Structures are given as C-alpha cells and as structure tokens.
mmCIF file of C-alpha atoms in Angstrom:
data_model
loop_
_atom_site.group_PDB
_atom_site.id
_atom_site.type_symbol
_atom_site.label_atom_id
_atom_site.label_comp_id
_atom_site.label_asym_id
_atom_site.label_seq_id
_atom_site.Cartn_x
_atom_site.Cartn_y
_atom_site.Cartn_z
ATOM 1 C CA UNK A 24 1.197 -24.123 -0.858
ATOM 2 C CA UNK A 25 -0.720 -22.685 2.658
ATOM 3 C CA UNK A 26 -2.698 -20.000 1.734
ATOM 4 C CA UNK A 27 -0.903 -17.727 3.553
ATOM 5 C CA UNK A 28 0.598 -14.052 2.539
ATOM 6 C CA UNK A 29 3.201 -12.987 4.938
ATOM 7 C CA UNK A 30 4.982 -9.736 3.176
ATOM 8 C CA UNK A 31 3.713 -7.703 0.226
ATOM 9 C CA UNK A 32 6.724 -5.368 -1.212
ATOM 10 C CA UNK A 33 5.697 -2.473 -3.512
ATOM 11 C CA UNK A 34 8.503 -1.207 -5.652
ATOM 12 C CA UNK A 35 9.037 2.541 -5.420
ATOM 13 C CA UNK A 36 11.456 4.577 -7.050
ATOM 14 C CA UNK A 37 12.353 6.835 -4.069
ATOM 15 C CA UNK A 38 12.464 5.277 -0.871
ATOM 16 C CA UNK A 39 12.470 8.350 1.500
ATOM 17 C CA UNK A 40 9.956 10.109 -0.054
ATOM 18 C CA UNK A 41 7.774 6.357 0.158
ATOM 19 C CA UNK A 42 8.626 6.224 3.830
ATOM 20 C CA UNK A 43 7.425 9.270 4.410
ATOM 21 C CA UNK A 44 4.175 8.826 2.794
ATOM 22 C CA UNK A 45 3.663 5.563 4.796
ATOM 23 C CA UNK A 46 4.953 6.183 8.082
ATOM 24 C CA UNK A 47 3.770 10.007 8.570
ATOM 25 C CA UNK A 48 0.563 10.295 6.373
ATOM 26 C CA UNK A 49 -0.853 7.385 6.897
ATOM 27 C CA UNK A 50 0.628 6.221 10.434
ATOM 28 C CA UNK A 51 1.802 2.466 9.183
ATOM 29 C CA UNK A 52 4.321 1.304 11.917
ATOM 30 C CA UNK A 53 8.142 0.990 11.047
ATOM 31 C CA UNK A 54 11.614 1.138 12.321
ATOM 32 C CA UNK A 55 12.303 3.037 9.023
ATOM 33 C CA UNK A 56 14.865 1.992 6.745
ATOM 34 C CA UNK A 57 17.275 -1.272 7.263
ATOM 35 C CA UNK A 58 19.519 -2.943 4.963
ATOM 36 C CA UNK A 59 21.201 0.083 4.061
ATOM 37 C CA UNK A 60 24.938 -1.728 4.426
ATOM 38 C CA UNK A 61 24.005 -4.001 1.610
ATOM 39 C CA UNK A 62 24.193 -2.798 -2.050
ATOM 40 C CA UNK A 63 21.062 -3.588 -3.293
ATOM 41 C CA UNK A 64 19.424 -4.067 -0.003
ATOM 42 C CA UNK A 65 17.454 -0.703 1.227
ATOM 43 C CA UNK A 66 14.017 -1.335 2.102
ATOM 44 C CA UNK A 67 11.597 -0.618 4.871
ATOM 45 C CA UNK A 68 8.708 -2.935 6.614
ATOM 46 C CA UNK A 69 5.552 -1.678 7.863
ATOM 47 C CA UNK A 70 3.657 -3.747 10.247
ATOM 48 C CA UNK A 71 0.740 -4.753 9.552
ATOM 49 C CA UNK A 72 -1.922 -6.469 11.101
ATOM 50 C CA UNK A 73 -1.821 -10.794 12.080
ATOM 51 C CA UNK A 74 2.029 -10.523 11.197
ATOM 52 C CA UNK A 75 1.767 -9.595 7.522
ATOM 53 C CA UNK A 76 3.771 -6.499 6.585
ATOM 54 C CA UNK A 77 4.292 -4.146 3.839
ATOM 55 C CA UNK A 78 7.733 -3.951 2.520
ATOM 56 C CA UNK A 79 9.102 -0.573 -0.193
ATOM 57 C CA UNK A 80 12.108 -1.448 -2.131
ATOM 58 C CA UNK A 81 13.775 0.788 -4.878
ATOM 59 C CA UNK A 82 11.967 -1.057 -7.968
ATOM 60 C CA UNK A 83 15.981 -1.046 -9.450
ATOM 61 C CA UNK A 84 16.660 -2.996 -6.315
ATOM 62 C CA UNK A 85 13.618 -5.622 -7.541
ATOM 63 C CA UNK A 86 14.552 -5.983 -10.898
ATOM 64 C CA UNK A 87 18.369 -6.654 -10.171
ATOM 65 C CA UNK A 88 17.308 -9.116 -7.401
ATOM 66 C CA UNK A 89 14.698 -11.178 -9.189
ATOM 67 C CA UNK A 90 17.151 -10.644 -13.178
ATOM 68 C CA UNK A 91 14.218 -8.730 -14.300
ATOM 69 C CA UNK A 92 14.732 -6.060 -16.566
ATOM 70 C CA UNK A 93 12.749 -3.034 -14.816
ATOM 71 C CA UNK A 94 9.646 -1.967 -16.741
ATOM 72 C CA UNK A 95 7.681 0.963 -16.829
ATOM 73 C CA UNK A 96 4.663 1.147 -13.983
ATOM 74 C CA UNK A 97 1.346 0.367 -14.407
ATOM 75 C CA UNK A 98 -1.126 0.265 -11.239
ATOM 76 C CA UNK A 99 -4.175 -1.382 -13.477
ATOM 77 C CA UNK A 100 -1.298 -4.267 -12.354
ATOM 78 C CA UNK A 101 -3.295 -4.990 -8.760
ATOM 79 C CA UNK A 102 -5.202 -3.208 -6.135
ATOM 80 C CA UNK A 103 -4.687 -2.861 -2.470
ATOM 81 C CA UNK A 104 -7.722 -3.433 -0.354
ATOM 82 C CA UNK A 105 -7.509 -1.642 2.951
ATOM 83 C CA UNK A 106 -11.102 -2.669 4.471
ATOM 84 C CA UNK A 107 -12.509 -0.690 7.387
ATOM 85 C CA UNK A 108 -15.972 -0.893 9.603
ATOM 86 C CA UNK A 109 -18.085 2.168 8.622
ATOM 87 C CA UNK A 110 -18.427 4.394 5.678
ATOM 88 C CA UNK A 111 -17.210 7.255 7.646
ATOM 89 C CA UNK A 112 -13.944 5.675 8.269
ATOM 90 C CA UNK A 113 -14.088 5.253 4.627
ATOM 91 C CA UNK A 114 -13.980 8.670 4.617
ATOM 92 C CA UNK A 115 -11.135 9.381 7.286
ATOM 93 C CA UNK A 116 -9.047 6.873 5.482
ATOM 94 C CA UNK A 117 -9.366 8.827 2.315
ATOM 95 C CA UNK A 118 -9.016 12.293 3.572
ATOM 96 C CA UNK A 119 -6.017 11.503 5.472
ATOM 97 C CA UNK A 120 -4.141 9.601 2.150
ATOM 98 C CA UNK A 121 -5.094 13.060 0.806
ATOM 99 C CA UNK A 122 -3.584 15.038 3.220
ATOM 100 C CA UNK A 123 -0.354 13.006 2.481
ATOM 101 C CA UNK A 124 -0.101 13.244 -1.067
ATOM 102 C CA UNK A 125 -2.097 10.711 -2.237
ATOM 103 C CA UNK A 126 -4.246 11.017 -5.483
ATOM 104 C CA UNK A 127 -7.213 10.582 -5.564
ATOM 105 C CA UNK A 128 -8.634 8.280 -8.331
ATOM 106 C CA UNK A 129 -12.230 7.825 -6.986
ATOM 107 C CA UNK A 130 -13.415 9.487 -4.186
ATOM 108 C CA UNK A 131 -15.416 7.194 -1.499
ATOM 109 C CA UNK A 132 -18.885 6.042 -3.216
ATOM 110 C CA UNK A 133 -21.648 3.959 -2.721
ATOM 111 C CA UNK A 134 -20.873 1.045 -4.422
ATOM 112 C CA UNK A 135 -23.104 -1.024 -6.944
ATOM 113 C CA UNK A 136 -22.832 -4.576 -4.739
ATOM 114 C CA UNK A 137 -24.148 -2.785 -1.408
ATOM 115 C CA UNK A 138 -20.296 -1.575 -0.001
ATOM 116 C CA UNK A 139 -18.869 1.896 -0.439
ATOM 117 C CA UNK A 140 -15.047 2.780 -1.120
ATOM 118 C CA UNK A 141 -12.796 4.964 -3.251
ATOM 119 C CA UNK A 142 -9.155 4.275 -4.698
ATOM 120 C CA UNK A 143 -6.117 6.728 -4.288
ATOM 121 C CA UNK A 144 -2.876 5.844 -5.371
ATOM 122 C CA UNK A 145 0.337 6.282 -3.589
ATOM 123 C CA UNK A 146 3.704 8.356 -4.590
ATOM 124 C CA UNK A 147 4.411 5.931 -7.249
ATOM 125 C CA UNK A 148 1.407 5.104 -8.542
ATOM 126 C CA UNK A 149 -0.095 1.819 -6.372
ATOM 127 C CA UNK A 150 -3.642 1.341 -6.289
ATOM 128 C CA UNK A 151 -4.917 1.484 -2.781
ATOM 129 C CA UNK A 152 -8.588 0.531 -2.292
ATOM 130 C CA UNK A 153 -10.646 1.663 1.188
ATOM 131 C CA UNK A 154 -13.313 -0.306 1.411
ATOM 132 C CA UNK A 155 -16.442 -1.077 3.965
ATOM 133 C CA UNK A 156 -18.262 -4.107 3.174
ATOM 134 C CA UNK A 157 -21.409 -4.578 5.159
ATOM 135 C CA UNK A 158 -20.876 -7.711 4.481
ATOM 136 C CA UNK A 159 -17.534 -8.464 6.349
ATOM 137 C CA UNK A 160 -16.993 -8.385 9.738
ATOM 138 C CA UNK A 161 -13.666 -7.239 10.708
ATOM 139 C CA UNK A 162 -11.323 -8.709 13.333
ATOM 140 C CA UNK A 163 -8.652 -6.642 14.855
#
C-alpha cells in the first residue's frame, strides 16, 4: 500500500444541514450535493488541498454500503488536524467554526510540546483539531 490518503468521508446524519456547515461557515469548496439519483448514494466532496477531499455521507448510507450495522457516534473515534501558520490563524480558524455552529471543546491554547491549538467539533460530533506547529512548515 502507497501511503497515500485521497478521500476522507465523515458520516453525518443530515446532509444539508452538514453542507451547510462546510461550505458556508467554514468556506470548504464544493459543487454541493451529487448522487442524489441513486438510492443510497447522496453525498457531497469538498476539495481539499494536493487532491485529497472531504466527502459527508448520511452515516445510514455507510452502514448499508459497507453491511455494517450503524452504531451510535463517538468522536474520541479520531481527530481531524487542520494545521495552519500562526497562532492567530489559530484563532480565526476557531472563531469562524464558532460562528458556524461549531462547539467548542477546547478553545486555542498553548500547547505542552511548544504548538498551540484547540478542538471544536462539527454538527455531528467530529473532532476537528486547528493546530500551528512551529515546528512544521506548511506548503500550499
């Protein structure tokens, strides 16, 4: 296996109210939602940066498609790391997941290993991490 991650689909359990999140409060680009002719096939992409995107699919849609009975949530499951240059972007990042109805687990803190971030989790309950690490430069 490469080590390559190409899409990473979060189930939600309403997808309008996920696209809206997404595409208006945080500004992630999409063409909305596709796959709407199929059954079990509504989802929407975000594009994301070096080709990798972030897909939202009804989690009923996940567990019929993979014969998985659906379980309840838990976002201890895995973190999102969303890693920016500054500690005041940091900051933007987090104020503007506020302002679009994110919660807000941890607000933005110096961390103990030299970085700072805070956690906020979406509609349904993902973990999103912003993150500067002076240690990390980032490429656009």
């Amino acid at each position: 296996m490469k080590p390559r991650i190409s899409v990473i689909t979060l189930g939600v359990d309403d997808l309008e109210r996920s696209l809206k999140f997404y595409q208006e409060g945080l500004g992630l680009p999409t063409e909305g939602i596709v796959g709407q002719e199929f059954e079990y096939g509504a989802v929407a992409f975000f594009n994301l940066q070096s080709g990798v995107k972030l897909a939202i699919w009804n989690r009923k849609n996940i567990a019929y498609d993979t014969s998985i009975n659906q379980t309840p949530k838990s976002p201890t499951e895995f973190t999102i790391g969303h890693n920016v240059g500054s500690k005041e972007e940091v900051d933007m990042v987090m104020e503007q997941a506020e302002k679009a109805g994110a919660f807000i687990t941890v607000p933005a803190h110096d961390t103990f290993w030299g970085g700072y971030s805070g956690y906020f989790q979406d509609p349904d309950g993902h973990l999103w991490e912003v993150v500067w690490n002076p240690a990390w430069e980032l490429t656009e």
